[in-house]
Amino acid sequence: MIRRAAALLFGLILALCAAELGLRAADLSCRWLVDLVPLNTADPTLHQPSPDPERLYALRPGARADLGPVDDPQGARRVVSINSLGFRGPERDRHKRPGQRRILALGGSNTYGAAVADHRTWPAQLEAELRARGQDVEVWNLGVSGYETRQKVALARQALREWSPDLLILQLHNLGPRYLVPGDDPCSRVEADPSLLGEWLPGLPDRGSLRALFDASALAQVAWMVPERRRRAAQPDAPMDLGAVEERGRQALASLLRDL
């Protein structure tokens, strides 16, 4: 019995080793991860991957697109212009004029203006209204479609360093995992920031022995992804348990507020 048990154990170890080597050679976990990563497909010609490990993607500086007619009685078209600083709207000077005030609006698609032309976004309308009242003010539209709280906070920190705002307005509606844009490599992103897996694979612990096994073993990664792939195939729009993801966003925002 002991010899048989030892033989079974040895065979099992060999089978697991063979499976691990085979999965590593096939790079299956990476190929499956591509199917599980949420993508921002809105206005794809206007977005690009970002080197910032928090933001992950950004608007493409200097891009412009005519995205067709909108529901407007005057037959307006949805023209989207990205300035050289990488956000929507007209060109802006990094340096304020004496006496000028600068308001920066940060948010997701509602701030970016996913369904309207440049002049119809709410930051553009706010600027027009304030100027009509005689105020020397700029309202910059730093909205990016799909941005979650951590991404907005990362952009806000850049704005505070580089553009000297007098006021930040943050739209905090978006909750959930951070997206990638089509063409980005999720496996390279995970190598730079393993915490992303916790956003894309619900239930995966941030730390501990189970997480260490997952990070070290292709077999463990594939085994964890199997039920998630089945769940999404059965219920592609099913809600995810994103409490930990949202908590990290709240912590990032609280950190920003402490620094202001």
CSV table of C-alpha atoms in Angstrom, one decimal:
chain,number,residue,atom,x,y,z
A,1,MET,CA,0.0,0.0,0.0
A,2,ILE,CA,2.8,2.4,0.8
A,3,ARG,CA,4.5,1.7,-2.5
A,4,ARG,CA,1.2,2.2,-4.4
A,5,ALA,CA,0.5,5.4,-2.6
A,6,ALA,CA,4.1,6.6,-3.3
A,7,ALA,CA,3.7,5.7,-6.9
A,8,LEU,CA,0.3,7.5,-7.2
A,9,LEU,CA,1.8,10.6,-5.5
A,10,PHE,CA,4.9,10.5,-7.8
A,11,GLY,CA,2.6,10.2,-10.8
A,12,LEU,CA,0.4,13.1,-9.6
A,13,ILE,CA,3.5,15.3,-9.2
A,14,LEU,CA,4.7,14.4,-12.6
A,15,ALA,CA,1.3,15.1,-14.1
A,16,LEU,CA,1.2,18.5,-12.4
A,17,CYS,CA,4.7,19.4,-13.5
A,18,ALA,CA,3.8,18.4,-17.1
A,19,ALA,CA,0.6,20.5,-17.0
A,20,GLU,CA,2.5,23.5,-15.5
A,21,LEU,CA,5.2,23.3,-18.2
A,22,GLY,CA,2.6,22.8,-21.0
A,23,LEU,CA,0.5,25.8,-19.8
A,24,ARG,CA,3.6,27.9,-19.6
A,25,ALA,CA,4.7,27.0,-23.1
A,26,ALA,CA,1.2,27.7,-24.4
A,27,ASP,CA,1.0,30.9,-22.5
A,28,LEU,CA,-2.7,30.0,-21.9
A,29,SER,CA,-3.2,32.1,-18.8
A,30,CYS,CA,-2.1,35.3,-20.6
A,31,ARG,CA,-4.3,34.4,-23.6
A,32,TRP,CA,-7.3,33.9,-21.3
A,33,LEU,CA,-6.6,37.1,-19.4
A,34,VAL,CA,-7.1,39.0,-22.7
A,35,ASP,CA,-10.7,37.8,-22.8
A,36,LEU,CA,-11.3,38.7,-19.1
A,37,VAL,CA,-10.0,42.3,-19.2
A,38,PRO,CA,-12.6,45.0,-19.5
A,39,LEU,CA,-12.0,47.2,-22.5
A,40,ASN,CA,-12.8,50.9,-23.2
A,41,THR,CA,-14.0,50.8,-26.8
A,42,ALA,CA,-15.5,54.3,-26.8
A,43,ASP,CA,-13.9,56.6,-29.5
A,44,PRO,CA,-11.0,54.2,-30.0
A,45,THR,CA,-9.1,56.6,-32.4
A,46,LEU,CA,-9.0,59.2,-29.6
A,47,HIS,CA,-7.6,57.0,-26.8
A,48,GLN,CA,-4.2,55.4,-26.4
A,49,PRO,CA,-2.3,53.4,-23.8
A,50,SER,CA,-0.6,55.5,-21.1
A,51,PRO,CA,2.7,54.8,-19.4
A,52,ASP,CA,1.2,55.9,-16.1
A,53,PRO,CA,0.6,52.7,-14.2
A,54,GLU,CA,-2.4,54.2,-12.4
A,55,ARG,CA,-4.2,55.8,-15.4
A,56,LEU,CA,-3.4,53.0,-17.9
A,57,TYR,CA,-4.8,55.0,-20.9
A,58,ALA,CA,-5.4,58.6,-21.9
A,59,LEU,CA,-6.6,60.8,-24.7
A,60,ARG,CA,-4.4,61.1,-27.8
A,61,PRO,CA,-2.8,64.6,-27.9
A,62,GLY,CA,-3.7,66.4,-31.1
A,63,ALA,CA,-6.3,64.0,-32.2
A,64,ARG,CA,-9.6,65.1,-33.8
A,65,ALA,CA,-12.6,63.2,-35.1
A,66,ASP,CA,-15.9,63.9,-36.7
A,67,LEU,CA,-18.1,61.1,-35.2
A,68,GLY,CA,-21.3,61.9,-37.1
A,69,PRO,CA,-24.6,63.6,-36.4
A,70,VAL,CA,-26.1,63.8,-32.9
A,71,ASP,CA,-29.7,64.2,-31.8
A,72,ASP,CA,-29.9,67.9,-32.3
A,73,PRO,CA,-32.6,69.9,-34.1
A,74,GLN,CA,-30.0,72.0,-35.8
A,75,GLY,CA,-28.2,68.9,-37.3
A,76,ALA,CA,-25.0,69.3,-35.3
A,77,ARG,CA,-22.3,66.8,-35.5
A,78,ARG,CA,-20.2,65.3,-32.7
A,79,VAL,CA,-16.8,66.7,-33.4
A,80,VAL,CA,-14.2,65.8,-30.7
A,81,SER,CA,-10.9,67.7,-30.5
A,82,ILE,CA,-8.1,66.7,-28.2
A,83,ASN,CA,-5.5,69.5,-27.6
A,84,SER,CA,-1.8,69.2,-27.4
A,85,LEU,CA,-1.8,68.8,-23.7
A,86,GLY,CA,-4.0,65.7,-24.1
A,87,PHE,CA,-7.5,66.7,-23.0
A,88,ARG,CA,-10.7,67.7,-24.7
A,89,GLY,CA,-11.2,71.2,-26.0
A,90,PRO,CA,-9.3,74.1,-27.4
A,91,GLU,CA,-5.6,74.7,-27.0
A,92,ARG,CA,-4.6,76.0,-23.6
A,93,ASP,CA,-1.5,77.8,-22.3
A,94,ARG,CA,0.1,76.1,-19.4
A,95,HIS,CA,0.7,79.4,-17.7
A,96,LYS,CA,-2.2,81.6,-16.4
A,97,ARG,CA,-2.5,85.2,-17.1
A,98,PRO,CA,-2.4,87.5,-14.1
A,99,GLY,CA,-5.8,87.7,-12.5
A,100,GLN,CA,-7.1,84.7,-14.5
A,101,ARG,CA,-8.8,81.8,-12.7
A,102,ARG,CA,-8.5,78.2,-13.8
A,103,ILE,CA,-11.0,75.4,-13.0
A,104,LEU,CA,-10.2,71.8,-13.9
A,105,ALA,CA,-13.1,69.3,-14.4
A,106,LEU,CA,-12.1,65.6,-14.0
A,107,GLY,CA,-14.4,62.7,-14.5
A,108,GLY,CA,-15.5,59.9,-16.8
A,109,SER,CA,-17.6,60.0,-20.0
A,110,ASN,CA,-20.2,62.4,-18.5
A,111,THR,CA,-17.4,65.0,-18.1
A,112,TYR,CA,-15.6,64.1,-21.3
A,113,GLY,CA,-18.9,64.4,-23.2
A,114,ALA,CA,-19.3,61.0,-24.8
A,115,ALA,CA,-22.4,61.9,-26.8
A,116,VAL,CA,-21.9,65.6,-27.6
A,117,ALA,CA,-19.7,68.0,-29.6
A,118,ASP,CA,-16.8,70.0,-28.0
A,119,HIS,CA,-18.9,73.1,-27.2
A,120,ARG,CA,-21.7,71.0,-25.6
A,121,THR,CA,-19.7,69.4,-22.8
A,122,TRP,CA,-20.6,70.7,-19.4
A,123,PRO,CA,-17.1,72.1,-18.7
A,124,ALA,CA,-17.4,74.1,-22.0
A,125,GLN,CA,-20.8,75.3,-21.1
A,126,LEU,CA,-19.7,76.3,-17.6
A,127,GLU,CA,-16.8,78.3,-19.1
A,128,ALA,CA,-19.1,80.1,-21.5
A,129,GLU,CA,-21.6,81.0,-18.7
A,130,LEU,CA,-18.9,82.3,-16.4
A,131,ARG,CA,-17.3,84.4,-19.2
A,132,ALA,CA,-20.7,85.8,-20.1
A,133,ARG,CA,-20.9,87.1,-16.5
A,134,GLY,CA,-17.6,88.9,-17.1
A,135,GLN,CA,-15.3,86.5,-15.3
A,136,ASP,CA,-11.8,85.9,-16.6
A,137,VAL,CA,-11.9,82.1,-16.1
A,138,GLU,CA,-10.9,78.9,-18.0
A,139,VAL,CA,-12.7,75.6,-17.4
A,140,TRP,CA,-10.5,72.7,-18.7
A,141,ASN,CA,-12.2,69.4,-19.6
A,142,LEU,CA,-10.0,66.7,-18.2
A,143,GLY,CA,-12.7,64.0,-18.4
A,144,VAL,CA,-11.7,60.7,-20.0
A,145,SER,CA,-14.3,58.0,-20.9
A,146,GLY,CA,-14.3,55.1,-18.4
A,147,TYR,CA,-12.0,56.6,-15.8
A,148,GLU,CA,-12.4,55.2,-12.3
A,149,THR,CA,-11.6,57.1,-9.1
A,150,ARG,CA,-7.9,56.1,-9.0
A,151,GLN,CA,-7.4,57.3,-12.5
A,152,LYS,CA,-9.0,60.6,-11.9
A,153,VAL,CA,-6.9,61.1,-8.8
A,154,ALA,CA,-3.7,60.3,-10.7
A,155,LEU,CA,-4.7,62.9,-13.3
A,156,ALA,CA,-5.6,65.4,-10.6
A,157,ARG,CA,-2.1,65.0,-9.1
A,158,GLN,CA,-0.5,65.8,-12.5
A,159,ALA,CA,-2.8,68.8,-12.9
A,160,LEU,CA,-1.8,70.2,-9.5
A,161,ARG,CA,1.9,69.8,-10.4
A,162,GLU,CA,1.8,71.2,-13.9
A,163,TRP,CA,-1.2,73.5,-14.4
A,164,SER,CA,-1.8,75.6,-11.3
A,165,PRO,CA,-5.6,75.1,-10.9
A,166,ASP,CA,-7.6,77.3,-8.6
A,167,LEU,CA,-10.4,74.7,-8.3
A,168,LEU,CA,-10.8,71.0,-9.0
A,169,ILE,CA,-14.2,69.5,-9.8
A,170,LEU,CA,-14.3,65.7,-9.7
A,171,GLN,CA,-17.2,63.6,-11.0
A,172,LEU,CA,-17.1,60.4,-8.9
A,173,HIS,CA,-19.8,58.3,-10.6
A,174,ASN,CA,-17.6,55.6,-12.1
A,175,LEU,CA,-16.9,52.6,-9.9
A,176,GLY,CA,-15.3,49.3,-10.8
A,177,PRO,CA,-12.2,47.9,-12.4
A,178,ARG,CA,-9.9,50.1,-14.5
A,179,TYR,CA,-10.2,49.4,-18.2
A,180,LEU,CA,-7.6,49.0,-20.9
A,181,VAL,CA,-7.9,50.3,-24.5
A,182,PRO,CA,-7.8,47.8,-27.4
A,183,GLY,CA,-4.3,46.9,-28.4
A,184,ASP,CA,-2.8,47.2,-24.9
A,185,ASP,CA,-1.1,44.2,-23.4
A,186,PRO,CA,-2.7,43.1,-20.2
A,187,CYS,CA,0.1,40.7,-19.3
A,188,SER,CA,2.7,43.5,-19.4
A,189,ARG,CA,0.4,45.6,-17.3
A,190,VAL,CA,0.1,42.9,-14.7
A,191,GLU,CA,3.9,42.5,-14.6
A,192,ALA,CA,4.2,46.2,-13.7
A,193,ASP,CA,1.2,46.2,-11.3
A,194,PRO,CA,0.1,42.7,-10.0
A,195,SER,CA,-2.8,44.4,-8.1
A,196,LEU,CA,-4.6,44.8,-11.5
A,197,LEU,CA,-5.5,41.0,-11.3
A,198,GLY,CA,-7.5,41.7,-8.2
A,199,GLU,CA,-9.7,44.1,-10.3
A,200,TRP,CA,-10.1,41.9,-13.3
A,201,LEU,CA,-10.5,38.6,-11.4
A,202,PRO,CA,-13.1,39.0,-8.6
A,203,GLY,CA,-12.3,37.2,-5.4
A,204,LEU,CA,-8.6,36.9,-6.0
A,205,PRO,CA,-6.9,37.9,-2.7
A,206,ASP,CA,-4.4,40.8,-2.7
A,207,ARG,CA,-1.8,38.8,-0.6
A,208,GLY,CA,-1.2,35.6,1.3
A,209,SER,CA,-0.2,32.1,0.3
A,210,LEU,CA,-3.1,31.6,-2.1
A,211,ARG,CA,-2.1,34.8,-4.0
A,212,ALA,CA,1.6,33.7,-4.0
A,213,LEU,CA,0.6,30.3,-5.5
A,214,PHE,CA,-1.5,32.1,-8.2
A,215,ASP,CA,1.4,34.4,-9.1
A,216,ALA,CA,3.9,31.6,-9.3
A,217,SER,CA,1.9,28.9,-11.1
A,218,ALA,CA,0.4,29.0,-14.6
A,219,LEU,CA,-1.7,26.0,-13.6
A,220,ALA,CA,-3.2,27.9,-10.6
A,221,GLN,CA,-3.9,30.9,-12.8
A,222,VAL,CA,-5.8,28.8,-15.4
A,223,ALA,CA,-7.7,26.9,-12.7
A,224,TRP,CA,-8.8,30.3,-11.2
A,225,MET,CA,-9.9,31.6,-14.5
A,226,VAL,CA,-12.0,28.6,-15.6
A,227,PRO,CA,-15.0,29.5,-13.3
A,228,GLU,CA,-14.8,33.2,-14.1
A,229,ARG,CA,-14.8,32.4,-17.9
A,230,ARG,CA,-17.9,30.2,-17.4
A,231,ARG,CA,-19.6,32.8,-15.2
A,232,ARG,CA,-19.1,35.5,-17.8
A,233,ALA,CA,-20.2,33.2,-20.7
A,234,ALA,CA,-23.4,32.4,-18.8
A,235,GLN,CA,-24.1,36.0,-17.5
A,236,PRO,CA,-21.9,38.5,-19.5
A,237,ASP,CA,-23.5,41.4,-17.7
A,238,ALA,CA,-23.6,40.0,-14.2
A,239,PRO,CA,-22.4,42.4,-11.5
A,240,MET,CA,-19.0,41.9,-10.0
A,241,ASP,CA,-18.1,42.1,-6.3
A,242,LEU,CA,-15.9,45.2,-6.5
A,243,GLY,CA,-15.9,46.3,-2.9
A,244,ALA,CA,-12.1,46.1,-2.6
A,245,VAL,CA,-11.6,47.9,-5.9
A,246,GLU,CA,-13.9,50.7,-4.8
A,247,GLU,CA,-12.2,51.0,-1.4
A,248,ARG,CA,-8.8,51.5,-3.1
A,249,GLY,CA,-10.4,54.4,-5.1
A,250,ARG,CA,-11.8,55.9,-1.9
A,251,GLN,CA,-8.4,55.7,-0.3
A,252,ALA,CA,-6.7,57.4,-3.3
A,253,LEU,CA,-9.3,60.2,-3.1
A,254,ALA,CA,-8.8,60.6,0.6
A,255,SER,CA,-5.1,60.8,0.1
A,256,LEU,CA,-5.5,63.5,-2.5
A,257,LEU,CA,-7.8,65.6,-0.3
A,258,ARG,CA,-5.3,65.4,2.6
A,259,ASP,CA,-2.6,66.7,0.3
A,260,LEU,CA,-4.6,69.7,-1.0
